[in-house]
XYZ file of C-alpha atoms in Angstrom:
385
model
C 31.329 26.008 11.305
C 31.230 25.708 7.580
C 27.513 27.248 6.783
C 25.385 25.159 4.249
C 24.224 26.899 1.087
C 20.448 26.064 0.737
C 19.361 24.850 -2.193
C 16.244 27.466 -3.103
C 13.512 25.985 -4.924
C 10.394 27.699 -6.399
C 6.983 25.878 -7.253
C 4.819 27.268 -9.561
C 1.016 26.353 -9.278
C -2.586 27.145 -10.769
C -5.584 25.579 -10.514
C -5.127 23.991 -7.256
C -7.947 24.099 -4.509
C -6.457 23.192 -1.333
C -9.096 20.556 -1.024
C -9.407 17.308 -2.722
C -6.696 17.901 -5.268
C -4.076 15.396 -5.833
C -1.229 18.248 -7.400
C -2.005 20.558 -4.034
C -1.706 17.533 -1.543
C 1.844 16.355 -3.910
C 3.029 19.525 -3.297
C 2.014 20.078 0.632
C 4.173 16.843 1.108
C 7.170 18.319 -0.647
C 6.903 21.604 1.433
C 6.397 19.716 5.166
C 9.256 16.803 3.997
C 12.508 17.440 2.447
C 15.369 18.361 4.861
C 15.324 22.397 5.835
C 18.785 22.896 5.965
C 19.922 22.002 3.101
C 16.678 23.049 1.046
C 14.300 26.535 0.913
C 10.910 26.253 -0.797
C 8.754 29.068 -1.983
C 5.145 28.376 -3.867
C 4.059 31.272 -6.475
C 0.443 30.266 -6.989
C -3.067 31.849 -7.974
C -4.277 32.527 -4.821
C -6.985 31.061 -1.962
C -7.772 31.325 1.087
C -7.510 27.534 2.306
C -4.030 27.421 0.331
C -2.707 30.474 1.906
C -3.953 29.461 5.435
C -2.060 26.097 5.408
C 1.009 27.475 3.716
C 1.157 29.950 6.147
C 0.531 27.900 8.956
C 3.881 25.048 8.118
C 5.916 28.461 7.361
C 6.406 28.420 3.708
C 6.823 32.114 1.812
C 4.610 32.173 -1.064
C 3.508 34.682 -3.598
C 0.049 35.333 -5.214
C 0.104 35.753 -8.834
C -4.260 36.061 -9.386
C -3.100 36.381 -12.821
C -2.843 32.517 -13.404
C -6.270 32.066 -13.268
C -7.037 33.479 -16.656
C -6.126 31.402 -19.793
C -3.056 33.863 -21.081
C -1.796 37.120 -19.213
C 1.395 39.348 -19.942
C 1.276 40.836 -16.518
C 1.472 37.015 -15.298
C 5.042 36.599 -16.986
C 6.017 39.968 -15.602
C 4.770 39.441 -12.243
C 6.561 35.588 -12.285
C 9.766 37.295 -13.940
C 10.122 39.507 -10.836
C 9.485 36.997 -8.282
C 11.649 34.546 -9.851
C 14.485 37.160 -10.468
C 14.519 38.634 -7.005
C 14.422 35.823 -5.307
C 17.193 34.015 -6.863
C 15.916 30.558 -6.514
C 18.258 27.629 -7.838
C 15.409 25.203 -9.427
C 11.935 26.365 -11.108
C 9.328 23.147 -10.069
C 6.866 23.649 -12.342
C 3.034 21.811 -11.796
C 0.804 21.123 -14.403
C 1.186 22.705 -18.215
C 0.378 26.359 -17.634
C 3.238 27.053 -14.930
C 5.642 25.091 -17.470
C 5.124 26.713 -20.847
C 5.250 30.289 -18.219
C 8.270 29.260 -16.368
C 10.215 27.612 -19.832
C 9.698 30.755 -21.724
C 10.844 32.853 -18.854
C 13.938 30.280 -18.388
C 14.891 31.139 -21.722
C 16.313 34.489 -20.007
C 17.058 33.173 -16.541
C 18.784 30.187 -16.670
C 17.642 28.276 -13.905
C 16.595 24.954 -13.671
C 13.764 23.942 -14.900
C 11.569 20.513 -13.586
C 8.220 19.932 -15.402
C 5.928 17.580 -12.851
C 3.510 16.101 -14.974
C 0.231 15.011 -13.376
C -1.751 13.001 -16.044
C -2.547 15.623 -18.454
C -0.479 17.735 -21.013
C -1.059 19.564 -24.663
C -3.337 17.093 -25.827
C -6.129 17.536 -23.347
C -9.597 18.554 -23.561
C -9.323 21.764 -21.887
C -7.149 22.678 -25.055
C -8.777 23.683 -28.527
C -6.873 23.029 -31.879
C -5.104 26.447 -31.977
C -4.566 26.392 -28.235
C -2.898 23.157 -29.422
C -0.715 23.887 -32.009
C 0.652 27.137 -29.926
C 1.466 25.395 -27.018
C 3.383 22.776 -29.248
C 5.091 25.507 -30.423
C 6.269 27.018 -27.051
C 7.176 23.426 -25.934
C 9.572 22.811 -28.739
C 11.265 26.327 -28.153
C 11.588 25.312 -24.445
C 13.468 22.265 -25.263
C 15.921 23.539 -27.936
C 16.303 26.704 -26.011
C 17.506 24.414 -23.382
C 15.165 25.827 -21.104
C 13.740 22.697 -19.464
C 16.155 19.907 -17.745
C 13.725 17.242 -17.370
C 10.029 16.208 -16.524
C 8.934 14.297 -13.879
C 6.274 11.396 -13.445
C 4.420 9.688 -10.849
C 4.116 6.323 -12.187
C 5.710 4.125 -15.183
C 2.600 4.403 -17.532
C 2.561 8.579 -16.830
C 5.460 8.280 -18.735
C 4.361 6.287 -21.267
C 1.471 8.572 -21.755
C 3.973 11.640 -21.749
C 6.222 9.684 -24.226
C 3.240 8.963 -26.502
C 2.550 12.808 -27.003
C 5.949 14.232 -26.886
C 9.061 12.824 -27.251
C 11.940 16.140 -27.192
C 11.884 15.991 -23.846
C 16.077 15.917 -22.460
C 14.876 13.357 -19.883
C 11.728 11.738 -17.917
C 12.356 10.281 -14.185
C 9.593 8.101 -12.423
C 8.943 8.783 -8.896
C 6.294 7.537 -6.500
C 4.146 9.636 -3.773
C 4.675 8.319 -0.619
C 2.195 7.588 2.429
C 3.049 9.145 5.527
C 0.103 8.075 8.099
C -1.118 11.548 9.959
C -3.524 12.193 13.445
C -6.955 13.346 11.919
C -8.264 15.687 14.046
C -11.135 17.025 12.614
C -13.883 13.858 13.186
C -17.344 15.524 12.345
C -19.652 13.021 15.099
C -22.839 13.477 12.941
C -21.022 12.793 9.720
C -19.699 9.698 11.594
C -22.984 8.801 13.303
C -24.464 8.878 9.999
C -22.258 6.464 8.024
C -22.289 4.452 11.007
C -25.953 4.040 10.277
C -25.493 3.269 6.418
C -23.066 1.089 6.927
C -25.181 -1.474 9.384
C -28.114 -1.642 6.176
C -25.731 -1.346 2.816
C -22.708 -2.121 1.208
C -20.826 1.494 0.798
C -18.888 2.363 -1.950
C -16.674 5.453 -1.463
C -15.896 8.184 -4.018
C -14.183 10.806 -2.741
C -12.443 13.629 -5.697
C -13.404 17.093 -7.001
C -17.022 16.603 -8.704
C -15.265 18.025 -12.019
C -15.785 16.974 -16.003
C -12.339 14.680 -15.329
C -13.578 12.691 -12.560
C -16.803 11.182 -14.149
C -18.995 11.469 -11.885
C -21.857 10.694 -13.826
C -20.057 7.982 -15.044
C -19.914 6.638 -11.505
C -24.325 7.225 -11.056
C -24.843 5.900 -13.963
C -22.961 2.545 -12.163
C -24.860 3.074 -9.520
C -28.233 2.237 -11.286
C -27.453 -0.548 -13.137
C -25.686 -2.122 -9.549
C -28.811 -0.790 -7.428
C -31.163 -2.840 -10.170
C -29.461 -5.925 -9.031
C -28.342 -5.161 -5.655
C -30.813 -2.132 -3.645
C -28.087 -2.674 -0.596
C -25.445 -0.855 -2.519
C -24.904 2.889 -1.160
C -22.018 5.459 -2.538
C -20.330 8.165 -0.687
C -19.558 10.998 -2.484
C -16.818 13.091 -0.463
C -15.899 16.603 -2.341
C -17.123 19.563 -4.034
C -16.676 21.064 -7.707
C -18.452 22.996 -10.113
C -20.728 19.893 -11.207
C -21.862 19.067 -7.795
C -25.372 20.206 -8.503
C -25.376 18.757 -11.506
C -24.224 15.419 -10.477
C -26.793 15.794 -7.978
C -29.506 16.395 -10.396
C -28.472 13.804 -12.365
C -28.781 11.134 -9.316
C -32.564 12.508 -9.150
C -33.475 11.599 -12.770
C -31.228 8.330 -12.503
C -33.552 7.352 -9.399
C -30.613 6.673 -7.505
C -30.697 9.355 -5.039
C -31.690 7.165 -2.245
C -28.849 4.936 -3.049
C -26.263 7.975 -2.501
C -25.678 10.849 -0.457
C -23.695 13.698 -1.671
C -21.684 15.513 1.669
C -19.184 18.095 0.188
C -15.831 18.727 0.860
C -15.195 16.979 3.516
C -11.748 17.826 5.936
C -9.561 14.991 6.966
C -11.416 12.381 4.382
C -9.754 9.291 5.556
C -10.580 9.325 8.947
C -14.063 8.040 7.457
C -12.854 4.797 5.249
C -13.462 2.627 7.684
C -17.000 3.020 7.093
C -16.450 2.070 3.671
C -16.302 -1.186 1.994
C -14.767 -0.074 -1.207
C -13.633 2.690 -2.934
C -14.349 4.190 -6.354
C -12.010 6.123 -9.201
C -14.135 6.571 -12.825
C -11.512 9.175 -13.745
C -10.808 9.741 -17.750
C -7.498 10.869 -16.783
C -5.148 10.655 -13.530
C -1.440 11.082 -12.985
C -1.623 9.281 -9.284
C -4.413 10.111 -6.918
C -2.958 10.237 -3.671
C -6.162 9.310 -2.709
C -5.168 5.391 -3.659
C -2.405 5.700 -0.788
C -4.786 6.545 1.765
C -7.537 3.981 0.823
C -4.728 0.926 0.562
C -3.735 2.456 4.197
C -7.043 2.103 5.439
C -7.524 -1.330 3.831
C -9.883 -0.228 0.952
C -10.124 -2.519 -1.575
C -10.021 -0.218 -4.760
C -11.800 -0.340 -7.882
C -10.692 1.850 -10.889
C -10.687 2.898 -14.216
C -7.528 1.881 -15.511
C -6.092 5.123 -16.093
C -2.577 7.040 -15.151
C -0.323 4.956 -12.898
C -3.407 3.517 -11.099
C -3.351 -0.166 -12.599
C 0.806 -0.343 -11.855
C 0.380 -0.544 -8.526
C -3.565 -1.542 -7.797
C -2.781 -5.125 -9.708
C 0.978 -5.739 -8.462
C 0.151 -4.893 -5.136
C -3.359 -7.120 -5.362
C -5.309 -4.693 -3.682
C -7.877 -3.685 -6.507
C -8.705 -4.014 -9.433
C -9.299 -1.861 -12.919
C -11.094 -1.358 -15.767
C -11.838 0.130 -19.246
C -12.714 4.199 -18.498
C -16.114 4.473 -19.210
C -17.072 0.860 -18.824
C -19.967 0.663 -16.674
C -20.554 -3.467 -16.793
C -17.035 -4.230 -16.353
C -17.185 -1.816 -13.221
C -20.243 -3.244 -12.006
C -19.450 -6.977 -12.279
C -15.881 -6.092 -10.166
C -18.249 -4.712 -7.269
C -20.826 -7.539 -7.806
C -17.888 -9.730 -7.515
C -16.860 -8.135 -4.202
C -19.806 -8.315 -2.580
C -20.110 -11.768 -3.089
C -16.312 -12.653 -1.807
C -16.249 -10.673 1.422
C -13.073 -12.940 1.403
C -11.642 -11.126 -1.900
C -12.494 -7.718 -0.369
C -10.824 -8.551 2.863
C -7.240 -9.872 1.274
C -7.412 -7.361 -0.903
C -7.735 -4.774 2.059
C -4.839 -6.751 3.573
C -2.345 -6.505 0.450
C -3.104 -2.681 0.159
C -2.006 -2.369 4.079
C 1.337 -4.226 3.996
C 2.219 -2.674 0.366
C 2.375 1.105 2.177
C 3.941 -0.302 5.121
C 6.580 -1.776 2.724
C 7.264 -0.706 -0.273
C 5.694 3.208 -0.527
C 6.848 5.259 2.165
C 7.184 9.317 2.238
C 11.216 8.237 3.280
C 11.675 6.844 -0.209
C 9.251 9.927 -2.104
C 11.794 12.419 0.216
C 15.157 10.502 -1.302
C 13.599 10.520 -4.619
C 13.384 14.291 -4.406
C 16.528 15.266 -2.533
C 18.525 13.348 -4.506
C 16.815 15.090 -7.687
C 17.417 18.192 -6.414
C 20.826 17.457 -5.404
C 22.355 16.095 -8.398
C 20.564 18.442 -10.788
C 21.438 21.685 -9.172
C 24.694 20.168 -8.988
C 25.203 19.153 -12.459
C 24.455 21.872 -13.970
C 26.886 23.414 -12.280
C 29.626 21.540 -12.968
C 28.727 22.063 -17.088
C-alpha cells in the first residue's frame, strides 16, 4: 500500500480566548474538519487554559509561545523559528497581523508557504499608533517582494475589499465562507434557562452575545437600548460574554437607567442553545471579518440586526434574514427593531430565510473543500515551480 504523505500545516495564533472569539472558533473548525489522512495540523499560540484543554481534548499538538502576548519580542521569533524548523511543516496559516508580519519575516529564511487569514482588521487599525504604522508597512512590503507570503485569505467579498483598500502588493486574495455545522449542546445551565424563560413571557429580547471589548461597541448597543426603552419599556437585551469592559459596560447601563432593561450573564458555554429565547439578535461592531456568531443565529432562526460592517451585509441582505446599518447609528438601529416588533410577520420570514440559507447554501462541506483544495493546490504548486 502506497503510504500518503500528509500535508503538515502550522497555525499561528495570539490573542484568542477560547471563548466568544470568532478567529478561535474559525480555527477549532479547521482542526476537527479537514480530512486526517491526507492533512496534520499543529497550533503555536500564546497560551490558555480553555484553549489548551479543548485542543488537547480533539488531539491536536500545539505549542505555547507566552511570548505573543507582548507587543514585540525577539525570543518570540526564536522560539517560532525552532518550532517551525523542527517540525517541518509544509504551509505557515497565519491568523490575524501579529502571527503574519512574525511568520513572513521568518519565511524569508524558511521557505514555506505562507497563508495570511485576515479577520477584519489589518495595519490600519486602532490598536496601531503612527510609527507602529509605518513599521509594519515596512515589514509587509519586505514580505511580499521577499516572496515570503503566497496569498491572503478572506471570509467574505467586502473583507477583501477592505483588504484591497489598504494594501494592494498582495500576490493574491481568495474569498472563502465559514460554514455551519449544527452540534449537540450539552452544557444547558436550567437556571440560566428558567430565567430567560421568564423574560421572555414579559419582553421582547434582543440578544448580544461577543467579547465586551472596545471593537464590539457595547456602549454603542446601551446607548440603543435607552432611546428603544423610551418608546418601548418591553424591550430587554441579553448580553452573553465577558471582556475587559464588562464592568464598565455595566456601569454604564446604571447611569444610562437601562439596567432593568438588560442583564449582563458572562461568558456563557454552548451560547446557542439559548436563541430560542431570543427574538433578535444584535452586532454594533466597528469592525468584523465574519462573526460566526451570524451562522448560528440564522440556524436558530434569529432575525439579525447589524452594523453594516465586514462581510455581514453580503449575506444578512441576500439571504433576507436581517438587516444593517450605518456603525454607530443609533436611530437607524432603533427604527429596524421598532420595525420588528411591529411585524412579528417580518421577524418570522426573516427567521425562516436565515434557516433554509445554512441548510442550503453555507455548509462546513463546502468551508472543508474550500480549504483542502487550498491546501492542495498551493502546497502543490509551489512545488512544481
Amino acid at each position: 500500500m502506497t503510504k500518503i504523505n500528509k500535508i503538515k500545516i502550522c497555525h499561528i495564533c495570539d490573542r484568542i480566548t477560547g471563548k466568544a472569539d470568532g478567529v478561535f472558533t474559525h480555527l477549532i473548525s479547521l482542526l476537527k474538519n479537514l480530512d486526517e489522512t491526507k492533512f496534520e495540523q499543529i497550533v503555536i499560540f500564546q497560551g490558555g487554559e480553555i484553549i489548551e484543554n479543548e485542543l488537547k481534548r480533539i488531539g491536536i499538538n500545539y505549542f505555547v509561545v507566552p511570548e505573543l502576548k507582548k507587543r514585540f519580542s525577539i525570543i518570540g521569533f526564536i522560539e517560532i523559528y525552532k518550532i517551525l524548523k523542527a517540525e517541518s511543516v509544509d504551509i505557515i496559516h497565519a491568523h490575524l497581523i501579529k502571527p503574519y508580519i512574525i511568520s513572513g519575516l521568518l519565511n524569508i529564511y524558511l521557505k514555506k508557504i505562507l497563508i495570511f487569514n485576515y479577520n477584519g482588521l489589518f495595519i490600519s487599525s486602532i490598536y496601531h499608533n503612527s510609527i507602529e504604522r509605518f513599521i509594519l508597512n515596512c515589514l509587509h512590503f519586505l514580505i511580499v517582494y521577499s516572496r515570503s507570503v503566497q496569498i491572503a485569505i478572506v471570509p467574505s467579498q467586502h473583507s477583501k475589499i477592505l483588504l484591497t483598500s489598504e494594501t494592494k502588493i498582495f500576490p493574491r486574495i481568495e474569498v472563502y465562507y465559514n460554514g455551519f455545522s449544527s452540534k449537540d449542546y450539552n452544557d444547558l445551565n436550567i437556571e440560566l434557562e428558567k430565567e430567560l424563560m421568564e423574560i421572555k413571557s414579559k419582553y421582547f429580547v434582543v440578544g448580544i452575545v461577543a467579547r465586551i471589548e472596545i471593537q464590539k461597541r457595547i456602549d454603542i448597543s446601551l446607548n440603543l437600548l435607552k432611546r428603544l426603552a423610551a418608546k418601548n419599556p418591553n424591550v430587554f437585551f441579553v448580553y452573553f460574554g465577558d471582556g475587559p469592559l464588562e464592568e464598565e459596560m455595566k456601569l454604564l447601563a446604571q447611569r444610562l437607567s437601562v439596567n432593568r432593561n438588560c442583564k449582563f450573564y458572562g461568558y456563557v458555554k454552548d451560547a446557542p442553545i439559548y436563541f430560542n429565547y431570543f427574538d433578535a439578535i444584535l452586532f454594533t461592531s466597528d469592525w468584523e471579518g465574519f462573526p460566526l456568531t451570524i451562522w448560528e443565529s440564522m440556524a436558530s432562526g434569529l432575525p439579525i440586526i447589524s452594523t453594516d460592517v465586514g462581510g455581514i451585509k453580503e449575506i444578512i441582505e441576500k439571504e433576507k434574514c436581517g438587516v444593517t446599518c450605518p456603525k454607530g447609528d443609533i436611530y437607524s438601529a432603533a427604527k429596524n427593531i421598532e420595525y420588528l416588533i411591529k411585524k412579528p410577520e417580518v421577524l418570522k420570514e426573516m427567521g425562516n430565510n436565515g434557516k433554509v440559507a445554512i441548510k442550503t447554501k453555507y455548509s462546513i462541506q463546502d468551508f472543508k473543500f474550500f480549504f483542502e483544495n487550498l491546501y492542495t493546490n498551493i502546497r502543490n504548486g509551489v512545488k512544481s515551480q
